[in-house]
PDB file of C-alpha atoms in Angstrom:
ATOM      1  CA  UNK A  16      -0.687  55.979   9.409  1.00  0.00           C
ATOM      2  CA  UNK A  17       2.523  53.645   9.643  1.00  0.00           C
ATOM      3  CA  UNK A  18       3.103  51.534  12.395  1.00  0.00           C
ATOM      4  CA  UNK A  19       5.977  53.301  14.374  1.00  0.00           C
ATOM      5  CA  UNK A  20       8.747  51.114  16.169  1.00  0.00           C
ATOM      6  CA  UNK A  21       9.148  52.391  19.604  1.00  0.00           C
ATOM      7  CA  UNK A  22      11.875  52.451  22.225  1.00  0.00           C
ATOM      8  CA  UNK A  23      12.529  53.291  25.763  1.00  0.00           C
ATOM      9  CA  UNK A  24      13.800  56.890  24.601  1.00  0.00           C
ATOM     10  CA  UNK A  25      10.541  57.525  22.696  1.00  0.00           C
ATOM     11  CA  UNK A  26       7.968  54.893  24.142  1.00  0.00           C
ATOM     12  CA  UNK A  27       6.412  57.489  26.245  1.00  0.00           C
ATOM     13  CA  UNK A  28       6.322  60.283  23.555  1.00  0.00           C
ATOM     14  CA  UNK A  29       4.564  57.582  21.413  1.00  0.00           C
ATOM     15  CA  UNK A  30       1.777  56.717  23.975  1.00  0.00           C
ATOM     16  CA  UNK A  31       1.185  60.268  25.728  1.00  0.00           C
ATOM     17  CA  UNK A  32      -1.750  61.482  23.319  1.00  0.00           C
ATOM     18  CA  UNK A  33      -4.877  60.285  21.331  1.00  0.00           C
ATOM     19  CA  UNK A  34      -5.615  56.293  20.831  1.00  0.00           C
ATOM     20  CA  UNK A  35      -2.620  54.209  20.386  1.00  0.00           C
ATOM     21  CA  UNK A  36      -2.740  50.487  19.599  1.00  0.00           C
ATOM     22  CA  UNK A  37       0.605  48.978  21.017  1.00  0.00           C
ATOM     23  CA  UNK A  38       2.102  45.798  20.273  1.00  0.00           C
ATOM     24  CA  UNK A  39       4.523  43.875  22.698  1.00  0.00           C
ATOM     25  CA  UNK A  40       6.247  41.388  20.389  1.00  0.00           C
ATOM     26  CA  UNK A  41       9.340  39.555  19.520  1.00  0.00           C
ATOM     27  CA  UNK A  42      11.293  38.328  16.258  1.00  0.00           C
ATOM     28  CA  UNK A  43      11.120  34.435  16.695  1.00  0.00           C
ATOM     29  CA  UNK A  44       7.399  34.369  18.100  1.00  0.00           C
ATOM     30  CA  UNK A  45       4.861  32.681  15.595  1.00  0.00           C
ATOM     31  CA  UNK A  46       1.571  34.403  16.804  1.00  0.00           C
ATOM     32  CA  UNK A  47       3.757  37.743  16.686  1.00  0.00           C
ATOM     33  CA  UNK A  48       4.179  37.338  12.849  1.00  0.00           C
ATOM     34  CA  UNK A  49       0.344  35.993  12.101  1.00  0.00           C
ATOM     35  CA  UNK A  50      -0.969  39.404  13.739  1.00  0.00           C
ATOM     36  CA  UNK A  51       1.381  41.834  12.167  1.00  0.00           C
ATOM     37  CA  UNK A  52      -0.302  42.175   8.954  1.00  0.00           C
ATOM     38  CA  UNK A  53      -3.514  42.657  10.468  1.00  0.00           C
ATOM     39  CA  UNK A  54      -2.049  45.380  12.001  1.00  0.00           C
ATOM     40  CA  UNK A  55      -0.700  46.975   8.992  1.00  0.00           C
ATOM     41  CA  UNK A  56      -4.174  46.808   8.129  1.00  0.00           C
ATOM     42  CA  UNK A  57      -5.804  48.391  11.215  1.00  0.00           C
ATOM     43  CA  UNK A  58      -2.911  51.065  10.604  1.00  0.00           C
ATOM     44  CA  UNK A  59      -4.401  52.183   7.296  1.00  0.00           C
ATOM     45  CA  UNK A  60      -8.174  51.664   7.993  1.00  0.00           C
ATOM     46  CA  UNK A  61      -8.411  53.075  11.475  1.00  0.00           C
ATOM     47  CA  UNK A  62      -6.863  56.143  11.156  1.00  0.00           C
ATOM     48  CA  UNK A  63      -7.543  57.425  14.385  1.00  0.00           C
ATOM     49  CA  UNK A  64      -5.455  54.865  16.615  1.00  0.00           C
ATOM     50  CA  UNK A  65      -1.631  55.000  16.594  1.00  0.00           C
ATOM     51  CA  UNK A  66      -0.633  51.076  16.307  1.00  0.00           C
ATOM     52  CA  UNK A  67       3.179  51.287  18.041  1.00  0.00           C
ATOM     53  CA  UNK A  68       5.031  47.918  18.127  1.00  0.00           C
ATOM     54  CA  UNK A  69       7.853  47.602  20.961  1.00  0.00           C
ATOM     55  CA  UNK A  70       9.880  44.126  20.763  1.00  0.00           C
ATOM     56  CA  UNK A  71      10.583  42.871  24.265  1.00  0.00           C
ATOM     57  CA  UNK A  72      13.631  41.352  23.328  1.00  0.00           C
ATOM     58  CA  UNK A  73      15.148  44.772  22.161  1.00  0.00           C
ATOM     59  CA  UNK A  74      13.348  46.888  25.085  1.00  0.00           C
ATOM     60  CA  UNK A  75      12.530  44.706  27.837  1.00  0.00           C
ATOM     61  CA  UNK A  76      12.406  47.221  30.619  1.00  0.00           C
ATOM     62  CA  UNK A  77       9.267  49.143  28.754  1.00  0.00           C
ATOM     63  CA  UNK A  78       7.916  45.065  28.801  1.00  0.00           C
ATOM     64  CA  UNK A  79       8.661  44.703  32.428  1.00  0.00           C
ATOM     65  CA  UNK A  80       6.941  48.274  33.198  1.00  0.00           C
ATOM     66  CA  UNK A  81       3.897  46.807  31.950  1.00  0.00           C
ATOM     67  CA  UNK A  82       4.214  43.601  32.988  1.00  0.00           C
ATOM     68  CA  UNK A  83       3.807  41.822  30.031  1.00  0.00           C
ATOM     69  CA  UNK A  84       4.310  38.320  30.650  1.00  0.00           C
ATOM     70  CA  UNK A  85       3.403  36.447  27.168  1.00  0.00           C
ATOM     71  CA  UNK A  86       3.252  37.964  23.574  1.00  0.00           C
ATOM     72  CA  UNK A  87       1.992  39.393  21.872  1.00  0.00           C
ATOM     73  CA  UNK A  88       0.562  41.511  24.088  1.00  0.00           C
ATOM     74  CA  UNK A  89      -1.701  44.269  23.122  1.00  0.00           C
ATOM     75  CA  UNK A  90      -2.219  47.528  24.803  1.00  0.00           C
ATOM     76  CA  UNK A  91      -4.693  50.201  24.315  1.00  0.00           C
ATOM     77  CA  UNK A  92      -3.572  53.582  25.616  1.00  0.00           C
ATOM     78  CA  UNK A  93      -5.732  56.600  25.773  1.00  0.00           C
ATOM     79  CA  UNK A  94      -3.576  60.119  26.804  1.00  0.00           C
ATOM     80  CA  UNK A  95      -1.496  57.713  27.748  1.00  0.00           C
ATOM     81  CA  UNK A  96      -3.486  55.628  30.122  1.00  0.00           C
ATOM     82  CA  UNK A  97      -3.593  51.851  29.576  1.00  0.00           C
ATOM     83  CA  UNK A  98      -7.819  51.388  28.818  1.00  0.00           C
ATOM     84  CA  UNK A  99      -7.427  48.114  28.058  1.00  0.00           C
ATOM     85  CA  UNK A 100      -5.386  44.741  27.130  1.00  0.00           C
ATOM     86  CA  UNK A 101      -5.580  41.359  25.459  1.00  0.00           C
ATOM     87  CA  UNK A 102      -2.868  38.616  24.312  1.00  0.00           C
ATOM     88  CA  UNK A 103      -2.777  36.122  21.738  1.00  0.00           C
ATOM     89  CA  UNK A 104      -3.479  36.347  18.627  1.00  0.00           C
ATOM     90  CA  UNK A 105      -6.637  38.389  17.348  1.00  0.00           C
ATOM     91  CA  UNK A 106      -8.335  38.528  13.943  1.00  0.00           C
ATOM     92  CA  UNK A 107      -8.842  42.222  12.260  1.00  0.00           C
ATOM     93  CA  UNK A 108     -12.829  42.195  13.067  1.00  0.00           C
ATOM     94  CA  UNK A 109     -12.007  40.663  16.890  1.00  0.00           C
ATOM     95  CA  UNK A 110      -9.074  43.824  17.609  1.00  0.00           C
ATOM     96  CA  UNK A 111     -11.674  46.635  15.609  1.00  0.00           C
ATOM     97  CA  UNK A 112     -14.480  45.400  17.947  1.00  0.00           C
ATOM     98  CA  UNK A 113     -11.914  45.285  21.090  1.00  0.00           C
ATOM     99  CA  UNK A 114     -10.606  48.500  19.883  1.00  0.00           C
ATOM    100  CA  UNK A 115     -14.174  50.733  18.998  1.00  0.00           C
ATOM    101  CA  UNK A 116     -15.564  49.161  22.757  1.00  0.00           C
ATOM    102  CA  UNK A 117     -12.579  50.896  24.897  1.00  0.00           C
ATOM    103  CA  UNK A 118     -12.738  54.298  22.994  1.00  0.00           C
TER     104      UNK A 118
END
């Protein structure tokens, strides 16, 4: 599945079923651009998690909502309940392990 770029029109559409993987991020942040190829790759292999990115410099109200203070955050939402969170960078094995535990 492709990674889907949400906004505050469809951020809630994006999160309100199944798994979905989303990724508070900006442009000019360095961590940001290491982790987005791993989640190209997570996109592909794990088929059953939605991986939506949202840049906080385009839609920082949805950032604010969620409080997301540094970046890249990562939320897991499940129905669209937030299960779980981490920031920083993460490897592909570290966000799969993260990922399968808060199914």
């Amino acid at each position: 599945m492709a990674v889907i770029y949400a906004d505050a029109n469809n951020f809630k559409d994006n999160i309100s079923t199944g798994l979905v993987l989303v990724d508070f991020y900006a442009d000019w942040c360095g961590p940001c651009k290491m982790i987005a190829p791993v989640l190209d790759q997570l996109s592909t292999e794990m088929t059953d998690v939605k991986i939506v990115k949202v840049n906080v410099d385009n839609v920082p109200q949805v950032a604010q909502q969620y409080q997301v203070m540094s970046i890249p955050t990562l939320i897991l939402f499940k129905d669209g309940e937030n299960v779980a969170q981490t920031m920083g960078f993460q490897s592909k094995e570290m966000l799969t392990t993260w990922i399968n535990k808060n199914k």
